[in-house]
Amino acid sequence: MSRKQRPLAQIISYSSFTMPRNLSVITFFIALTVQSCLSVTLYEYYVPDGVPSTGLVAEGETFTLNGKNLTIFSGSFHYFRVHPDYWRETFKKMRAAGLNTVQTYVPWNLHEPRQGEYDFGELGEDMSPFLDLRSFVQMAQEEDLFVLFRPGPYICSEWEFGGMPSWLQRDPTMHVRTYYDNYRSAVAAYFGALLPQVADLEFTEGGPIIAVQIENEYGNFGYDDEPRDHLYMNFLKNLTLSSGLDNSLLYTSDSPASKLDWGTLPGVLQTANFQRDAESNLSMLKLLQPNRPMMVTEFWSGWFDHWLADVHTDWDVDEFATTLDYILSHGSSVNFYMFIGGTNFGFMAGANAVPTWPTYAPIVTSYDYGAPLSEAGDYTEKYSRLVELIALYNPLNGIVDNPVGPAQRQKAAYGDFPVTEILDIYSLISQAPVKFVNDEPLNMEALDMNNGNGQSYGYLLYSTNVKLQVPQSELLIRGHVRDMAQVFVDLVVQTKPYQHLNDVNDFGFWNGRDKNISLPGTGNPADRLDILVENLGRVNYGAAHNFYQKKGLWEGDVLVDRERVLGWTMTPLEFKKSFVNGLTGWEPFTTSANGPAMYRTTVTLSSPPLDTFLDMRQWNKGVVFVNGFNVGRYWSVGPQRTLYVPAPLLVQGDNQITIFEQYTAASAVSFIDVPILS
Ligand SMILES: *[C@@H]1O[C@H](CO)[C@@H](O)[C@H](O)[C@H]1NC(C)=O
Ligand SMILES: *[C@@H]1O[C@H](CO)[C@@H](O)[C@H](O)[C@H]1NC(C)=O
Ligand SMILES: *[C@@H]1O[C@H](CO)[C@@H](O)[C@H](O)[C@H]1NC(C)=O
Ligand SMILES: *[C@@H]1O[C@H](CO)[C@@H](O)[C@H](O)[C@H]1NC(C)=O
């Protein structure tokens, strides 16, 4: 959608001189011109003279933008979850649905991977290509959309640590999401780098940003009888204003029916998050804030999945449409959370702290969310239903353009490719870039790596030599393992894969406390003992005490036959692209290792690549790298069984598919053309 219409004369002369003299082509161009005379773009409607004088105002029943009524029809689309080659096409699909706005969160952990090192696309990290926030915001405007900006710094979003960088936890007295000094100074430095990226893209300066959110569901942060830290909220508000985002509407988002106005600030617009029961949630919002327009900042169009859950969660499309009808017919503005969910690539999936057993629930790789556009950007039934409802309730229907959306992208079933090479765990460990030696086991965050920022993601191997008795000794780990551990004696795996839900209480899983396991001894004076611990995702949602979550072994001693074991070597496995692509020592594959190993195959494509799905149903648990890029975790426990591979990660020609499998590998890698999410 171009904001400037080409003059009629130019189009006609272009078509008659450079096109073949074909009547239907000329008719087509004339038809296009006639249509664009009847309706205008959003920006032409809201900024007829090109210079906005006032931005978004929330007084009375209806929002106004530059003095004209605006009902916000918005969709959440996170640039860090959709391949950048698909951003523009996604915006077009949103605009074609009748939306006028896009809403995004901003992930601090990706934008500041190491303290003081900022990444807005230029840092050369594996995720850097996804991080050009400024281009994303500008592209939204090019596609005729406004922007609701949610900088966090806490974003929840089923994202690792709710978007916060793990290095914050190197401060032993850190209190995230509070007025605590060291947290506050870290936020101030980050916002100081982030907000100027987009400060000149506010609506009143000719850009698309109409509103900025302060914190996120802050009413949920704490127990019901505790007051919220309003000093911190005010600090964020002041910081936003002083960093140049000083001319946008400010808002907060919470669940008014249960959290009332605990997460709000005076003068800042309160908005609602909910899925069902629109009536009670909206009426509570109206009661709390009678003289301002209603906005549902998160209308949950679907839901996310946890590993180990029986089925893929979705939401019935009729209930979705009925609730949307209620929201729109009561004059409320709406944002679909999500409009397109996308993917938690790499190790970016978070986890939820749940009040009931098993207390910690890690999130799957797909963030399909049951959204109107699927993980791969496909139109769904929810999309068609919301298009009808928006057309029905949009006061500007027929006045503002309604462009046609792009066609569905084709998917490919590339079939089976036999695994050709294996790299054993010895070779893998020996090629790790760093190792640390310490008497006691250290948590990931404490390791002196990544310029003093610790290890954020992946696995950490704890190794030592101990005397194990014949026939067996007892290994005891005090506290919990964070989050899952596999044990090896002389690199032979001793722990079993997860099989039943109750296993999470046992040795090697997050819910087990002070658990032990029997290990076979050889009678040698020193057997090699290794414990491989995986960070399955830091908690993104829960009460304040859930936000202290160091990973690895650190809660208590490790004992063999009741004696404390000291003298550990720690080998981080972050599986960055350069590491995966640089691995050497591959051997021809004959059979699966019993325990962790790397596997590889080459997929040769003779035509331009298409989107596809890796079918991991024959595999057990691990991570897949496509040409070195981490496309995420897979796990036989489900519900998700395939991994989405967007075409831009593949090339025409040879592609390396590398898999870190922790238990037993299949003999082939398979690509199918549909996702299996349950
Ligand atoms: C703008 O909204 C207000 C409040 O809902 C309404 O009274 C008014 O008629 C609307 N104006 C236009 C031009 O639609
Ligand atoms: C925010 O700014 C206001 C106005 O300048 C000031 O009164 C207040 O103390 C500031 N609050 C914080 C927490 O910085
Ligand atoms: C409000 O929304 C939440 C979330 O969808 C829902 O659980 C609840 O039943 C709704 N109503 C009230 C009164 O909380
Ligand atoms: C080891 O585990 C067994 C059962 O799982 C338990 O009976 C025993 O007390 C444990 N040993 C220690 C030292 O905790």
XYZ file of C-alpha atoms and ligand atoms in Angstrom:
734
model
C 0.000 0.000 0.000
C 1.606 3.208 -1.101
C 0.752 6.382 0.774
C 1.088 8.569 -2.288
C -1.203 7.901 -5.207
C 0.322 8.179 -8.630
C -1.373 10.860 -10.743
C -3.957 9.567 -13.164
C -2.100 10.909 -16.228
C 1.090 9.118 -15.274
C -0.639 5.779 -14.903
C -2.451 6.053 -18.209
C 0.603 7.142 -20.161
C 2.671 4.442 -18.482
C 0.174 1.779 -19.427
C -0.346 2.933 -22.992
C 3.332 3.413 -23.845
C 5.179 0.694 -22.046
C 2.588 -2.051 -21.791
C 1.652 -4.209 -24.739
C -1.348 -2.714 -26.502
C -3.676 -4.991 -24.715
C -7.089 -3.649 -23.827
C -7.482 -5.704 -20.651
C -4.232 -4.376 -19.184
C -5.325 -0.787 -19.819
C -8.761 -1.477 -18.370
C -7.081 -2.931 -15.281
C -5.028 0.206 -14.720
C -8.040 2.444 -15.176
C -10.044 0.316 -12.741
C -7.275 0.656 -10.143
C -7.241 4.416 -10.563
C -10.995 4.704 -10.237
C -10.986 2.672 -7.048
C -8.282 4.776 -5.425
C -10.289 7.931 -6.160
C -13.150 6.559 -4.073
C -11.226 5.762 -0.942
C -8.135 7.023 0.800
C -5.369 5.503 2.849
C -5.507 5.707 6.635
C -2.786 8.314 6.702
C -4.571 10.383 4.044
C -7.719 10.244 6.148
C -6.079 11.053 9.486
C -3.414 13.458 8.212
C -5.059 15.101 5.190
C -2.566 17.966 5.038
C 0.443 15.830 5.925
C 1.134 17.566 9.237
C -0.535 16.116 12.330
C -1.226 18.584 15.124
C -2.451 16.240 17.848
C -1.845 12.586 18.471
C -4.027 9.977 20.106
C -6.398 11.386 22.738
C -8.429 9.197 25.104
C -11.271 11.350 26.457
C -14.985 10.565 26.398
C -16.395 7.565 24.532
C -14.041 7.420 21.553
C -10.352 7.846 20.861
C -9.447 10.689 18.556
C -6.366 10.928 16.397
C -5.496 14.338 15.009
C -9.005 15.361 16.046
C -10.879 12.554 14.226
C -12.587 9.596 15.882
C -10.551 6.418 15.836
C -11.594 2.898 16.768
C -8.361 0.960 17.147
C -8.396 -2.396 15.362
C -4.970 -3.731 16.182
C -3.023 -6.967 16.083
C 0.052 -8.152 18.007
C 2.926 -9.103 15.754
C 6.356 -9.564 17.342
C 9.187 -8.852 14.922
C 11.481 -11.168 16.907
C 9.203 -14.141 16.191
C 8.714 -13.802 12.431
C 11.502 -13.924 9.853
C 12.216 -10.349 8.650
C 11.703 -11.402 5.014
C 8.049 -11.958 5.969
C 7.412 -8.722 7.857
C 6.007 -6.758 4.931
C 3.765 -9.557 3.779
C 2.452 -9.927 7.333
C 1.657 -6.208 7.548
C -0.260 -6.513 4.269
C -2.285 -9.430 5.662
C -3.112 -7.354 8.741
C -4.109 -4.292 6.772
C -6.219 -6.460 4.444
C -8.114 -7.747 7.494
C -9.291 -4.196 8.164
C -6.795 -3.537 10.950
C -5.434 -0.030 11.295
C -2.744 -0.700 13.922
C 0.010 -3.151 14.871
C 1.196 -3.740 18.406
C 4.606 -5.080 19.383
C 6.616 -5.899 22.463
C 10.393 -5.308 22.588
C 12.693 -8.073 23.973
C 15.399 -6.591 26.174
C 17.358 -9.872 26.351
C 17.937 -9.819 22.572
C 18.547 -6.071 22.283
C 21.153 -6.067 25.079
C 22.662 -9.569 25.068
C 25.637 -8.371 27.117
C 25.355 -5.391 29.451
C 26.096 -2.213 27.538
C 26.218 -3.999 24.124
C 23.118 -3.101 22.153
C 21.785 -4.906 19.128
C 19.345 -3.271 16.755
C 20.370 -5.555 13.931
C 24.076 -4.826 13.706
C 25.770 -6.939 16.397
C 26.270 -10.109 14.328
C 24.395 -12.322 16.809
C 22.323 -15.249 15.532
C 19.120 -13.260 16.099
C 20.461 -9.887 14.887
C 18.620 -10.060 11.528
C 15.351 -10.024 13.517
C 16.230 -6.948 15.566
C 15.974 -3.968 13.226
C 13.169 -2.445 15.242
C 13.305 0.911 13.502
C 12.771 -0.660 10.071
C 9.903 -2.695 11.476
C 8.145 0.411 12.796
C 8.782 2.324 9.573
C 7.532 -0.591 7.479
C 4.295 -0.641 9.467
C 3.746 2.950 8.362
C 4.656 2.179 4.763
C 1.938 -0.469 4.900
C -0.567 2.092 6.215
C -0.699 1.023 9.861
C -0.308 2.826 13.187
C 1.834 1.368 15.974
C 1.201 0.608 19.642
C 4.625 0.337 21.235
C 5.279 -1.853 24.287
C 8.915 -1.427 25.341
C 8.509 -3.343 28.627
C 11.184 -3.680 29.918
C 9.285 -6.713 31.229
C 7.176 -8.253 28.453
C 5.938 -11.640 29.780
C 4.984 -13.033 26.350
C 5.998 -16.644 27.055
C 9.516 -15.370 26.328
C 12.705 -16.287 28.211
C 12.643 -14.438 31.581
C 9.801 -12.250 30.291
C 12.365 -10.548 28.036
C 14.809 -9.637 30.764
C 18.495 -10.390 30.254
C 19.886 -13.185 32.415
C 22.917 -11.085 33.323
C 20.725 -9.091 35.712
C 20.938 -12.090 38.032
C 24.674 -11.701 38.514
C 23.717 -9.189 41.195
C 22.912 -11.412 44.199
C 20.407 -8.917 45.594
C 18.719 -8.069 42.277
C 15.014 -7.192 42.469
C 13.688 -6.991 38.939
C 10.584 -4.905 38.170
C 11.117 -2.676 41.233
C 12.725 0.637 42.151
C 15.850 -1.282 43.282
C 18.967 0.731 42.340
C 20.839 -1.734 40.145
C 17.720 -2.740 38.267
C 16.760 0.876 37.757
C 20.167 1.856 36.414
C 20.157 -1.124 34.029
C 16.714 -0.102 32.720
C 17.763 3.534 32.378
C 20.805 2.565 30.304
C 18.753 0.232 28.114
C 15.894 2.692 27.544
C 18.544 5.307 26.825
C 19.677 3.157 23.888
C 16.268 1.805 22.854
C 13.871 4.736 22.912
C 15.933 7.093 20.711
C 15.699 4.382 17.993
C 12.054 5.296 17.532
C 11.551 8.637 19.301
C 11.248 10.483 15.985
C 8.676 7.973 14.766
C 5.883 9.274 16.972
C 2.697 10.175 15.124
C 3.008 13.852 15.920
C 6.408 13.849 14.226
C 5.041 12.196 11.110
C 5.624 8.586 12.226
C 3.267 5.718 13.127
C 3.597 5.396 16.950
C 0.354 6.543 18.542
C 0.671 5.071 22.049
C 3.307 3.651 24.400
C 2.703 1.124 27.166
C 4.225 1.453 30.641
C 5.423 -1.876 32.161
C 3.175 -4.876 31.598
C 0.431 -6.441 33.706
C 2.022 -4.854 36.753
C -1.140 -5.518 38.729
C -0.231 -9.218 38.565
C 3.202 -8.692 40.063
C 2.787 -9.444 43.741
C 0.297 -10.883 46.173
C -3.192 -9.459 46.438
C -2.578 -7.733 49.764
C 0.720 -6.148 48.736
C 0.828 -2.639 47.333
C 2.519 -2.383 43.923
C 5.748 -0.394 43.536
C 4.379 2.835 42.096
C 7.699 4.579 42.480
C 9.022 2.142 39.864
C 6.036 2.742 37.601
C 6.552 6.483 37.854
C 10.237 6.040 37.166
C 9.374 4.178 33.926
C 6.887 6.829 32.946
C 9.403 9.608 33.536
C 12.093 7.716 31.657
C 9.806 7.203 28.666
C 8.956 10.888 28.535
C 12.537 12.064 29.023
C 13.889 9.683 26.359
C 11.908 11.426 23.680
C 8.673 9.424 23.595
C 6.919 12.445 25.009
C 4.037 12.961 22.646
C 2.260 9.608 22.586
C -0.652 8.412 24.657
C 0.614 6.400 27.637
C -1.285 3.313 28.781
C -1.048 0.270 31.037
C -2.534 -3.173 30.453
C -3.990 -5.442 33.150
C -6.969 -7.655 33.942
C -9.376 -5.191 35.549
C -11.856 -7.803 36.791
C -9.263 -9.432 39.039
C -6.486 -6.843 39.433
C -8.614 -3.704 39.499
C -6.369 -0.656 39.086
C -3.346 -1.981 40.990
C -1.047 -1.801 37.970
C -2.055 1.684 36.810
C -0.836 5.232 37.256
C -2.912 8.406 37.584
C -3.528 10.000 34.192
C -2.260 6.961 32.287
C -4.961 5.151 30.299
C -5.934 1.815 31.779
C -6.771 -0.980 29.317
C -7.957 -4.569 29.696
C -6.546 -8.037 28.956
C -8.872 -11.015 28.778
C -10.270 -13.800 26.673
C -13.665 -14.829 27.959
C -16.367 -12.998 29.802
C -15.973 -9.700 27.976
C -19.000 -8.338 29.759
C -17.608 -8.439 33.302
C -14.110 -7.391 32.268
C -15.287 -4.427 30.181
C -17.841 -3.283 32.719
C -15.165 -3.306 35.422
C -12.910 -1.256 33.163
C -15.727 1.230 32.603
C -16.453 1.395 36.321
C -12.801 2.122 37.125
C -12.441 4.621 34.316
C -15.874 5.999 33.363
C -14.879 8.936 31.197
C -12.368 7.364 28.870
C -12.687 5.073 25.830
C -12.379 1.332 26.328
C -9.499 -0.637 24.862
C -8.780 -4.367 25.076
C -4.998 -4.418 24.781
C -4.827 -8.193 24.866
C -7.859 -9.929 23.494
C -6.447 -13.464 23.685
C -7.287 -14.920 20.306
C -5.912 -18.320 21.330
C -3.398 -19.613 23.839
C 0.109 -21.057 24.150
C 1.295 -24.601 24.855
C 3.500 -26.117 27.545
C 5.683 -29.169 27.009
C 4.114 -32.254 28.639
C 0.560 -30.986 28.082
C -1.807 -33.548 26.534
C -3.151 -31.423 23.730
C -2.531 -28.266 21.759
C -4.629 -25.472 23.261
C -6.854 -23.559 20.937
C -9.987 -21.515 21.302
C -13.244 -22.255 19.622
C -13.759 -19.974 16.631
C -17.454 -19.338 17.412
C -16.676 -18.297 20.971
C -13.907 -16.100 19.597
C -16.344 -14.419 17.184
C -19.085 -14.003 19.800
C -16.670 -12.363 22.240
C -15.252 -10.103 19.538
C -18.771 -9.117 18.540
C -19.473 -8.166 22.160
C -16.292 -6.075 22.408
C -16.887 -4.212 19.136
C -20.600 -3.720 19.611
C -19.858 -2.017 22.945
C -17.670 0.548 21.245
C -14.395 -0.784 22.570
C -11.145 -0.746 20.648
C -9.326 -4.038 20.377
C -5.922 -5.626 19.881
C -5.725 -9.302 18.965
C -3.061 -10.952 21.085
C -1.678 -12.562 18.960
C -2.588 -11.716 15.368
C 0.410 -13.788 14.265
C 2.269 -15.649 16.997
C 5.303 -16.886 15.066
C 8.073 -18.943 16.630
C 10.220 -18.995 19.769
C 13.411 -19.601 17.807
C 16.589 -20.693 19.541
C 16.321 -20.968 23.311
C 13.853 -18.069 23.554
C 10.776 -19.954 24.834
C 10.009 -19.024 28.436
C 8.170 -20.937 31.140
C 5.302 -20.303 33.494
C 5.413 -20.566 37.250
C 2.139 -22.258 38.062
C 0.634 -22.317 41.541
C -0.064 -26.042 41.347
C 2.109 -29.082 40.677
C 4.447 -29.334 38.775
C 5.017 -25.580 39.508
C 7.312 -24.978 36.534
C 5.871 -25.342 33.036
C 8.214 -24.726 30.075
C 6.792 -23.286 26.841
C 7.068 -25.080 23.481
C 8.904 -23.725 20.431
C 5.870 -22.847 18.336
C 4.029 -19.677 19.274
C 1.233 -20.430 16.844
C -1.155 -19.345 19.615
C -4.222 -20.321 17.590
C -3.917 -16.784 16.190
C -5.792 -15.507 13.096
C -2.558 -16.002 11.099
C -0.869 -19.310 11.866
C 2.757 -19.692 12.940
C 3.692 -19.862 9.239
C 1.504 -16.859 8.402
C -1.401 -18.806 6.894
C -4.916 -17.393 6.942
C -7.226 -19.255 9.319
C -10.948 -19.339 9.993
C -10.497 -16.810 12.796
C -9.050 -14.434 10.207
C -12.158 -14.639 7.996
C -14.467 -14.233 10.964
C -12.760 -11.132 12.281
C -12.667 -9.590 8.802
C -16.484 -9.801 8.696
C -16.886 -8.346 12.186
C -14.457 -5.480 11.670
C -16.183 -4.568 8.396
C -19.478 -4.558 10.270
C -18.326 -2.282 13.102
C -15.658 -0.111 11.476
C -17.111 3.410 11.133
C -14.616 4.069 8.320
C -15.652 1.068 6.251
C -15.970 2.313 2.655
C -14.203 5.574 3.488
C -10.703 4.183 4.021
C -9.078 1.722 1.583
C -9.546 -1.967 2.052
C -6.680 -3.594 0.153
C -6.620 -7.262 -0.846
C -4.194 -9.451 1.095
C -1.270 -11.393 -0.360
C -1.727 -15.015 -1.407
C -0.959 -17.865 0.957
C 2.669 -18.997 0.775
C 3.234 -22.458 -0.648
C 4.643 -25.150 1.676
C 6.952 -27.999 0.670
C 7.109 -31.650 1.797
C 10.755 -32.281 0.936
C 10.610 -35.851 2.251
C 13.206 -37.955 4.070
C 16.954 -37.403 4.185
C 19.052 -40.134 5.817
C 21.324 -38.979 8.633
C 24.821 -39.213 7.209
C 27.149 -38.141 10.029
C 27.507 -38.315 13.792
C 29.681 -36.399 16.229
C 30.026 -38.059 19.623
C 29.730 -36.308 22.954
C 33.530 -36.468 23.573
C 34.227 -34.544 20.367
C 31.419 -32.123 21.064
C 32.646 -31.266 24.561
C 36.260 -31.005 23.462
C 35.343 -28.310 20.931
C 33.495 -26.056 23.408
C 35.108 -22.584 23.294
C 35.491 -22.167 27.079
C 35.721 -24.236 30.254
C 35.774 -23.200 33.897
C 37.235 -24.911 36.930
C 35.866 -24.351 40.419
C 35.654 -26.313 43.654
C 31.878 -26.020 43.815
C 29.472 -26.172 40.893
C 28.557 -22.673 39.649
C 25.287 -21.548 38.068
C 25.271 -20.511 34.401
C 24.965 -16.796 35.107
C 28.028 -16.811 37.371
C 30.476 -18.080 34.726
C 33.029 -15.513 33.627
C 32.193 -15.589 29.920
C 30.482 -13.414 27.312
C 32.420 -10.345 28.502
C 31.546 -10.942 32.111
C 27.843 -11.553 31.505
C 27.738 -15.291 32.212
C 26.028 -17.992 30.199
C 22.461 -17.112 29.297
C 21.038 -20.103 27.408
C 21.586 -23.718 26.466
C 23.285 -26.475 28.434
C 26.040 -26.631 31.020
C 28.128 -29.762 31.557
C 29.535 -30.338 35.063
C 32.429 -32.817 35.052
C 34.592 -34.334 37.771
C 36.451 -37.531 38.674
C 35.335 -39.555 41.682
C 35.791 -43.030 43.061
C 32.604 -45.022 42.548
C 32.129 -48.293 44.428
C 31.585 -51.670 42.784
C 28.803 -52.497 42.161
C 27.316 -49.069 42.812
C 27.499 -45.700 44.490
C 24.834 -43.139 45.258
C 24.843 -39.691 43.635
C 22.749 -37.112 45.502
C 22.033 -33.566 44.286
C 20.727 -31.271 47.003
C 18.040 -28.751 46.069
C 16.648 -28.809 42.543
C 18.341 -29.134 39.192
C 17.547 -26.145 36.987
C 15.914 -27.513 34.896
C 16.819 -31.019 33.690
C 19.934 -33.137 34.182
C 21.422 -36.161 32.459
C 24.163 -38.076 34.255
C 26.992 -40.059 32.650
C 29.658 -42.323 34.091
C 32.635 -42.496 31.762
C 30.250 -40.846 29.293
C 27.749 -43.696 29.432
C 24.315 -42.283 30.146
C 22.753 -43.345 33.470
C 19.502 -41.375 33.525
C 16.335 -42.363 31.699
C 14.364 -40.178 29.320
C 11.179 -38.662 30.606
C 8.220 -41.033 30.195
C 5.420 -40.190 32.640
C 4.261 -36.929 34.126
C 5.292 -38.121 37.612
C 8.889 -38.362 36.417
C 9.227 -34.604 36.977
C 9.374 -35.406 40.711
C 12.326 -37.733 40.254
C 16.046 -37.448 39.891
C 17.068 -35.285 36.956
C 13.893 -33.190 36.728
C 13.019 -29.732 37.989
C 10.442 -30.757 40.541
C 12.600 -33.311 42.340
C 14.335 -32.013 45.465
C 17.343 -33.716 47.135
C 17.076 -36.658 44.759
C 19.577 -39.458 44.307
C 20.475 -42.072 41.704
C 22.618 -45.218 41.802
C 25.720 -45.210 39.641
C 27.832 -48.231 38.667
C 31.503 -48.096 39.671
C 34.458 -49.694 37.925
C 36.734 -50.020 40.915
C 39.088 -47.508 39.301
C 40.356 -44.800 41.644
C 38.622 -42.125 39.580
C 35.647 -42.623 37.325
C 34.601 -39.756 35.142
C 31.271 -38.279 36.273
C 29.377 -35.775 34.084
C 26.094 -33.996 34.694
C 24.574 -32.194 31.705
C 22.069 -29.562 32.858
C 19.653 -27.784 30.533
C 18.037 -24.393 30.944
C 14.524 -25.127 29.633
C 13.480 -21.458 29.747
C 13.370 -18.913 32.554
C 10.001 -18.070 34.028
C 8.167 -15.240 32.277
C 5.087 -15.066 34.473
C 4.471 -15.517 38.144
C 4.703 -13.788 41.512
C 7.770 -11.738 42.443
C 9.646 -14.654 44.017
C 9.464 -16.528 40.692
C 11.762 -13.974 39.114
C 14.937 -15.337 40.750
C 15.890 -18.169 38.502
C 19.481 -19.024 38.058
C 20.151 -22.059 35.912
C 22.348 -25.111 36.401
C 23.384 -26.751 39.693
C 23.619 -24.260 42.509
C 20.915 -24.855 45.081
C 22.946 -27.322 47.153
C 25.849 -29.729 47.346
C 26.509 -32.652 45.057
C 27.397 -35.775 47.061
C 28.656 -39.240 46.194
C 28.098 -41.804 48.925
C 27.183 -38.914 51.211
C 30.461 -37.092 50.685
C 30.530 -33.709 49.113
C 32.185 -33.709 45.690
C 34.520 -30.789 45.000
C 36.601 -29.915 41.971
C 34.325 -29.381 38.987
C 35.003 -28.464 35.384
C 32.128 -26.601 33.744
C 31.682 -26.626 29.976
C 28.951 -24.332 28.598
C 27.181 -25.438 25.422
C 25.398 -22.404 24.003
C 25.152 -23.827 20.477
C 25.709 -20.544 18.689
C 25.686 -20.663 14.901
C 29.458 -20.232 14.535
C 30.050 -23.123 16.944
C 27.580 -25.465 15.236
C 28.878 -24.645 11.761
C 32.492 -24.980 12.858
C 32.256 -28.455 14.469
C 34.792 -30.944 13.109
C 35.467 -34.635 13.579
C 32.225 -35.934 12.077
C 32.099 -39.710 11.485
C 29.874 -41.643 9.086
C 26.554 -42.450 10.730
C 25.832 -46.133 11.255
C 23.707 -46.174 14.372
C 22.412 -43.799 17.044
C 24.503 -43.137 20.113
C 22.884 -44.046 23.427
C 22.858 -40.554 24.901
C 23.668 -37.072 23.638
C 25.348 -36.639 20.251
C 25.200 -34.419 17.191
C 23.790 -35.708 13.891
C 23.932 -34.170 10.471
C 22.610 -34.454 6.967
C 22.751 -32.357 3.813
C 19.534 -31.360 2.117
C 20.043 -30.325 -1.493
C 17.267 -28.225 -2.976
C 17.156 -27.832 -6.733
C 14.646 -24.974 -6.742
C 14.108 -21.847 -4.621
C 13.220 -22.969 -1.091
C 9.691 -22.963 0.305
C 8.443 -22.958 3.896
C 8.498 -26.442 5.369
C 8.117 -28.320 8.666
C 10.633 -30.703 10.226
C 8.802 -33.805 11.392
C 10.527 -34.790 14.644
C 8.164 -37.626 15.600
C 10.913 -40.242 15.257
C 13.313 -38.289 17.449
C 13.411 -37.902 21.210
C 14.594 -34.592 22.648
C 16.965 -31.896 21.514
C 17.526 -28.913 19.256
C 17.704 -28.482 15.457
C 19.986 -26.137 13.527
C 19.211 -25.206 9.925
C 22.399 -23.979 8.301
C 23.549 -23.296 11.855
C 20.481 -21.270 12.888
C 18.766 -22.690 15.983
C 15.120 -23.282 14.992
C 14.264 -24.434 18.505
C 13.673 -27.366 20.807
C 11.771 -30.533 19.999
C 10.604 -33.112 22.517
C 8.694 -36.346 22.045
C 6.445 -35.511 25.022
C 4.579 -33.022 22.834
C 2.195 -31.543 22.209
C 4.306 -29.954 19.432
C 5.881 -32.558 17.097
C 7.112 -30.515 14.120
C 9.383 -27.485 13.838
C 8.596 -24.663 11.435
C 11.382 -23.819 8.971
C 10.712 -20.560 7.118
C 12.059 -20.634 3.564
C 14.560 -17.759 4.090
C 16.570 -20.032 6.432
C 17.135 -22.421 3.504
C 19.029 -21.894 0.257
C 18.741 -23.347 -3.203
C 21.626 -25.861 -3.188
C 23.101 -27.577 -0.118
C 21.662 -27.064 3.363
C 23.171 -28.490 6.548
C 20.636 -29.844 9.018
C 22.341 -30.469 12.358
C 20.595 -32.006 15.351
C 21.621 -32.211 18.989
C 19.723 -35.288 20.213
C 19.996 -36.139 23.903
C 18.702 -39.720 23.866
C 18.193 -41.757 20.680
C 18.342 -40.461 17.125
C 16.178 -41.519 14.196
C 17.909 -42.605 11.009
C 16.443 -39.811 8.866
C 15.371 -36.187 8.920
C 11.894 -35.634 7.410
C 10.234 -32.552 6.018
C 6.462 -32.343 5.665
C 4.160 -29.552 4.498
C 1.849 -29.269 7.509
C 2.523 -28.546 11.167
C 1.729 -31.107 13.869
C 1.123 -29.158 17.034
C -0.697 -31.827 19.057
C -17.176 10.736 17.267
O -17.477 9.978 18.414
C -18.404 10.622 19.279
C -18.499 9.798 20.556
O -18.735 8.438 20.279
C -19.742 10.770 18.567
O -20.657 11.414 19.411
C -19.533 11.565 17.304
O -20.717 11.618 16.573
C -18.440 10.962 16.448
N -18.134 11.834 15.352
C -18.152 11.437 14.087
C -17.823 12.463 13.059
O -18.434 10.287 13.779
C 8.789 11.726 37.943
O 8.723 13.060 37.505
C 7.941 13.885 38.328
C 7.787 15.230 37.631
O 9.031 15.711 37.263
C 8.622 14.001 39.685
O 7.832 14.801 40.542
C 8.728 12.609 40.266
O 9.464 12.644 41.483
C 9.419 11.656 39.308
N 9.312 10.322 39.862
C 10.292 9.430 39.809
C 10.043 8.114 40.462
O 11.351 9.639 39.281
C -12.146 -11.614 32.731
O -11.202 -12.210 31.905
C -10.569 -13.349 32.435
C -9.543 -13.787 31.426
O -10.156 -14.197 30.233
C -11.545 -14.425 32.720
O -10.892 -15.539 33.302
C -12.547 -13.910 33.655
O -13.531 -14.854 33.856
C -13.165 -12.625 33.101
N -14.070 -12.088 34.056
C -13.763 -11.802 35.294
C -14.856 -11.304 36.124
O -12.651 -11.931 35.744
C 17.896 -42.002 47.961
O 16.591 -42.245 47.387
C 15.881 -43.238 48.065
C 14.556 -43.475 47.330
O 14.450 -42.746 46.196
C 15.641 -42.843 49.500
O 14.966 -43.858 50.156
C 16.952 -42.540 50.175
O 16.719 -42.050 51.472
C 17.742 -41.530 49.376
N 19.038 -41.313 49.984
C 19.390 -40.130 50.485
C 20.765 -40.040 51.037
O 18.649 -39.143 50.452
